């Protein structure tokens, strides 16, 4: 996949040399859904970068001025690709939160998924305690379609019992994206 440029960012496939930046935010993931991706050391980050480099649905979010990887995006087609639906998500280094980078990256990514890849519908799962991702979904024009109560578990309590989390599903159709200004300033 080719790179996507925005005002401040470059979205591109992962490449050799990204391991240290990836390790910075995956050594202690802040969102529970990314706990399974926790990296123990730089060597593990290098293996993960190699894996992501061959994954067409995974993109590094890089600062245009420095090239630093500050997060990532992913978009995965469902089991039945004919339904033109993709699951999307993002993970941002907390050091770069609150500066509009996630919104800028996700808008460009959605544009790519709807137009270059031809998806009809994008959806995201967000845990009920992940308020920043809920806000991002809403800023992207996604609607909350429902809440799955005690849907998934990523952690265990002190006794080793799974802690189940409520998960919300957000979604947007290509026609809705287009009607809202194709993700540009109209959604600010």
Short mmCIF file of C-alpha atoms in Angstrom, two decimals:
data_model
loop_
_atom_site.label_atom_id
_atom_site.label_comp_id
_atom_site.label_asym_id
_atom_site.label_seq_id
_atom_site.Cartn_x
_atom_site.Cartn_y
_atom_site.Cartn_z
CA UNK A 1 0.00 0.00 0.00
CA UNK A 2 1.19 3.48 -0.75
CA UNK A 3 1.59 6.20 1.87
CA UNK A 4 -1.16 8.66 2.73
CA UNK A 5 -0.21 12.23 3.63
CA UNK A 6 -2.16 14.70 5.74
CA UNK A 7 -1.22 18.15 6.94
CA UNK A 8 0.96 16.86 9.81
CA UNK A 9 1.17 13.11 9.29
CA UNK A 10 2.25 10.34 6.98
CA UNK A 11 0.36 7.04 7.16
CA UNK A 12 2.51 4.27 5.75
CA UNK A 13 3.24 0.57 6.06
CA UNK A 14 5.49 -0.38 8.95
CA UNK A 15 9.15 -0.74 8.02
CA UNK A 16 12.47 -1.71 9.49
CA UNK A 17 13.54 0.95 11.98
CA UNK A 18 10.06 1.43 13.52
CA UNK A 19 10.60 -0.97 16.43
CA UNK A 20 11.77 1.57 19.03
CA UNK A 21 8.79 3.86 18.39
CA UNK A 22 6.33 0.94 18.44
CA UNK A 23 7.87 -0.32 21.68
CA UNK A 24 7.37 3.10 23.32
CA UNK A 25 3.59 2.74 23.27
CA UNK A 26 3.16 -1.04 23.30
CA UNK A 27 5.39 -1.73 26.31
CA UNK A 28 2.48 -0.54 28.47
CA UNK A 29 -0.73 -0.32 26.39
CA UNK A 30 -3.30 2.08 27.85
CA UNK A 31 -6.36 0.52 26.19
CA UNK A 32 -7.21 -2.92 27.57
CA UNK A 33 -7.97 -4.25 24.09
CA UNK A 34 -4.27 -3.87 23.25
CA UNK A 35 -2.95 -5.71 26.33
CA UNK A 36 -2.42 -8.85 24.27
CA UNK A 37 -0.06 -6.83 22.05
CA UNK A 38 2.13 -5.77 24.98
CA UNK A 39 5.78 -5.96 23.99
CA UNK A 40 8.34 -7.24 26.48
CA UNK A 41 11.42 -5.77 24.83
CA UNK A 42 12.86 -4.21 21.69
CA UNK A 43 13.47 -7.62 20.11
CA UNK A 44 9.75 -8.39 20.41
CA UNK A 45 9.00 -5.00 18.84
CA UNK A 46 11.25 -5.85 15.89
CA UNK A 47 9.35 -9.10 15.31
CA UNK A 48 6.04 -7.22 15.55
CA UNK A 49 7.22 -4.61 13.03
CA UNK A 50 8.15 -7.40 10.60
CA UNK A 51 4.67 -8.90 11.00
CA UNK A 52 2.92 -5.56 10.52
CA UNK A 53 5.07 -4.71 7.49
CA UNK A 54 3.40 -7.56 5.60
CA UNK A 55 -0.12 -6.77 6.84
CA UNK A 56 -1.92 -4.69 4.19
CA UNK A 57 -4.46 -3.52 6.78
CA UNK A 58 -1.91 -2.06 9.21
CA UNK A 59 -0.44 1.44 8.92
CA UNK A 60 2.03 3.39 11.02
CA UNK A 61 1.03 6.95 11.96
CA UNK A 62 4.17 9.08 11.54
CA UNK A 63 4.88 12.73 12.23
CA UNK A 64 5.61 14.34 8.88
CA UNK A 65 8.36 16.60 10.27
CA UNK A 66 10.37 13.91 12.08
CA UNK A 67 9.19 10.54 10.75
CA UNK A 68 8.55 9.32 14.31
CA UNK A 69 5.90 6.60 14.60
CA UNK A 70 3.32 7.85 17.11
CA UNK A 71 0.64 5.22 16.63
CA UNK A 72 -1.04 2.90 14.21
CA UNK A 73 -4.28 2.24 12.37
CA UNK A 74 -5.78 -1.00 11.18
CA UNK A 75 -8.62 -1.93 8.88
CA UNK A 76 -9.59 -5.55 8.39
CA UNK A 77 -12.16 -6.89 5.96
CA UNK A 78 -14.75 -9.23 7.40
CA UNK A 79 -14.80 -12.95 6.65
CA UNK A 80 -17.12 -12.28 3.71
CA UNK A 81 -15.32 -9.61 1.71
CA UNK A 82 -18.33 -9.30 -0.59
CA UNK A 83 -20.21 -7.42 2.12
CA UNK A 84 -17.68 -4.57 1.71
CA UNK A 85 -17.38 -4.12 5.48
CA UNK A 86 -14.22 -3.50 7.50
CA UNK A 87 -13.39 -3.41 11.18
CA UNK A 88 -11.22 -0.39 12.01
CA UNK A 89 -9.16 0.68 14.97
CA UNK A 90 -6.33 2.86 16.16
CA UNK A 91 -3.71 2.99 18.86
CA UNK A 92 -1.87 6.20 19.68
CA UNK A 93 1.16 6.76 21.89
CA UNK A 94 -0.41 8.58 24.90
CA UNK A 95 2.37 11.18 24.73
CA UNK A 96 0.71 12.46 21.53
CA UNK A 97 -2.91 12.34 22.71
CA UNK A 98 -5.12 15.42 22.77
CA UNK A 99 -3.41 17.06 19.80
CA UNK A 100 -5.81 15.95 17.06
CA UNK A 101 -3.44 13.41 15.53
CA UNK A 102 -5.83 10.46 15.91
CA UNK A 103 -8.66 12.39 14.23
CA UNK A 104 -6.41 13.59 11.41
CA UNK A 105 -5.08 10.08 10.80
CA UNK A 106 -8.46 8.35 11.04
CA UNK A 107 -10.11 10.80 8.63
CA UNK A 108 -7.45 10.14 6.00
CA UNK A 109 -7.64 6.39 6.65
CA UNK A 110 -11.44 6.35 6.32
CA UNK A 111 -11.16 8.30 3.07
CA UNK A 112 -8.74 5.67 1.79
CA UNK A 113 -10.88 2.74 2.92
CA UNK A 114 -14.06 4.15 1.41
CA UNK A 115 -12.61 5.35 -1.87
CA UNK A 116 -9.41 3.48 -2.73
CA UNK A 117 -10.41 0.17 -1.12
CA UNK A 118 -14.14 0.46 -1.90
CA UNK A 119 -15.56 -0.42 1.50
CA UNK A 120 -19.24 0.32 2.01
CA UNK A 121 -19.27 0.19 5.83
CA UNK A 122 -16.68 0.69 8.57
CA UNK A 123 -17.20 -0.30 12.19
CA UNK A 124 -15.20 -0.10 15.40
CA UNK A 125 -15.46 -1.83 18.76
CA UNK A 126 -14.72 0.44 21.74
CA UNK A 127 -14.72 -0.54 25.40
CA UNK A 128 -17.05 1.51 27.58
CA UNK A 129 -14.20 2.99 29.63
CA UNK A 130 -12.26 4.17 26.55
CA UNK A 131 -13.78 7.65 26.39
CA UNK A 132 -11.16 9.13 24.00
CA UNK A 133 -11.95 6.48 21.36
CA UNK A 134 -15.69 6.99 21.83
CA UNK A 135 -15.20 10.71 21.21
CA UNK A 136 -13.07 9.99 18.17
CA UNK A 137 -15.77 7.75 16.70
CA UNK A 138 -18.33 10.51 17.22
CA UNK A 139 -16.06 13.16 15.66
CA UNK A 140 -15.66 10.86 12.66
CA UNK A 141 -19.44 10.85 12.25
CA UNK A 142 -19.85 7.25 13.38
CA UNK A 143 -23.05 6.29 15.16
CA UNK A 144 -23.15 4.11 18.23
CA UNK A 145 -25.11 1.06 17.16
CA UNK A 146 -25.22 -0.75 20.45
CA UNK A 147 -23.55 -1.98 23.60
CA UNK A 148 -22.48 -5.59 24.06
CA UNK A 149 -22.72 -6.19 27.80
CA UNK A 150 -19.83 -8.17 29.31
CA UNK A 151 -18.78 -8.93 25.74
CA UNK A 152 -15.06 -9.56 26.00
CA UNK A 153 -12.29 -9.99 28.53
CA UNK A 154 -8.71 -8.79 28.32
CA UNK A 155 -7.76 -8.89 32.00
CA UNK A 156 -8.25 -10.93 35.15
CA UNK A 157 -8.86 -9.93 38.75
CA UNK A 158 -6.52 -10.80 41.63
CA UNK A 159 -8.13 -14.24 41.94
CA UNK A 160 -7.51 -14.99 38.26
CA UNK A 161 -11.15 -14.62 37.27
CA UNK A 162 -11.78 -12.90 33.89
CA UNK A 163 -13.04 -9.32 34.03
CA UNK A 164 -15.59 -8.88 31.24
CA UNK A 165 -15.97 -5.47 29.65
CA UNK A 166 -18.89 -3.78 27.97
CA UNK A 167 -18.09 -3.00 24.36
CA UNK A 168 -19.77 -0.49 22.07
CA UNK A 169 -20.02 -0.82 18.34
CA UNK A 170 -19.75 2.32 16.23
CA UNK A 171 -20.24 2.37 12.46
CA UNK A 172 -20.53 4.59 9.43
CA UNK A 173 -21.58 3.93 5.85
CA UNK A 174 -19.76 5.36 2.84
CA UNK A 175 -22.90 7.34 1.85
CA UNK A 176 -23.06 8.83 5.37
CA UNK A 177 -19.35 9.73 5.19
CA UNK A 178 -19.92 11.47 1.87
CA UNK A 179 -23.01 13.32 3.14
CA UNK A 180 -21.04 14.63 6.12
CA UNK A 181 -18.38 16.24 3.96
CA UNK A 182 -16.14 13.26 3.23
CA UNK A 183 -14.39 13.58 6.57
CA UNK A 184 -13.06 17.05 5.94
CA UNK A 185 -13.55 20.19 8.02
CA UNK A 186 -17.31 19.66 8.11
CA UNK A 187 -16.82 17.06 10.84
CA UNK A 188 -14.60 19.17 13.08
#
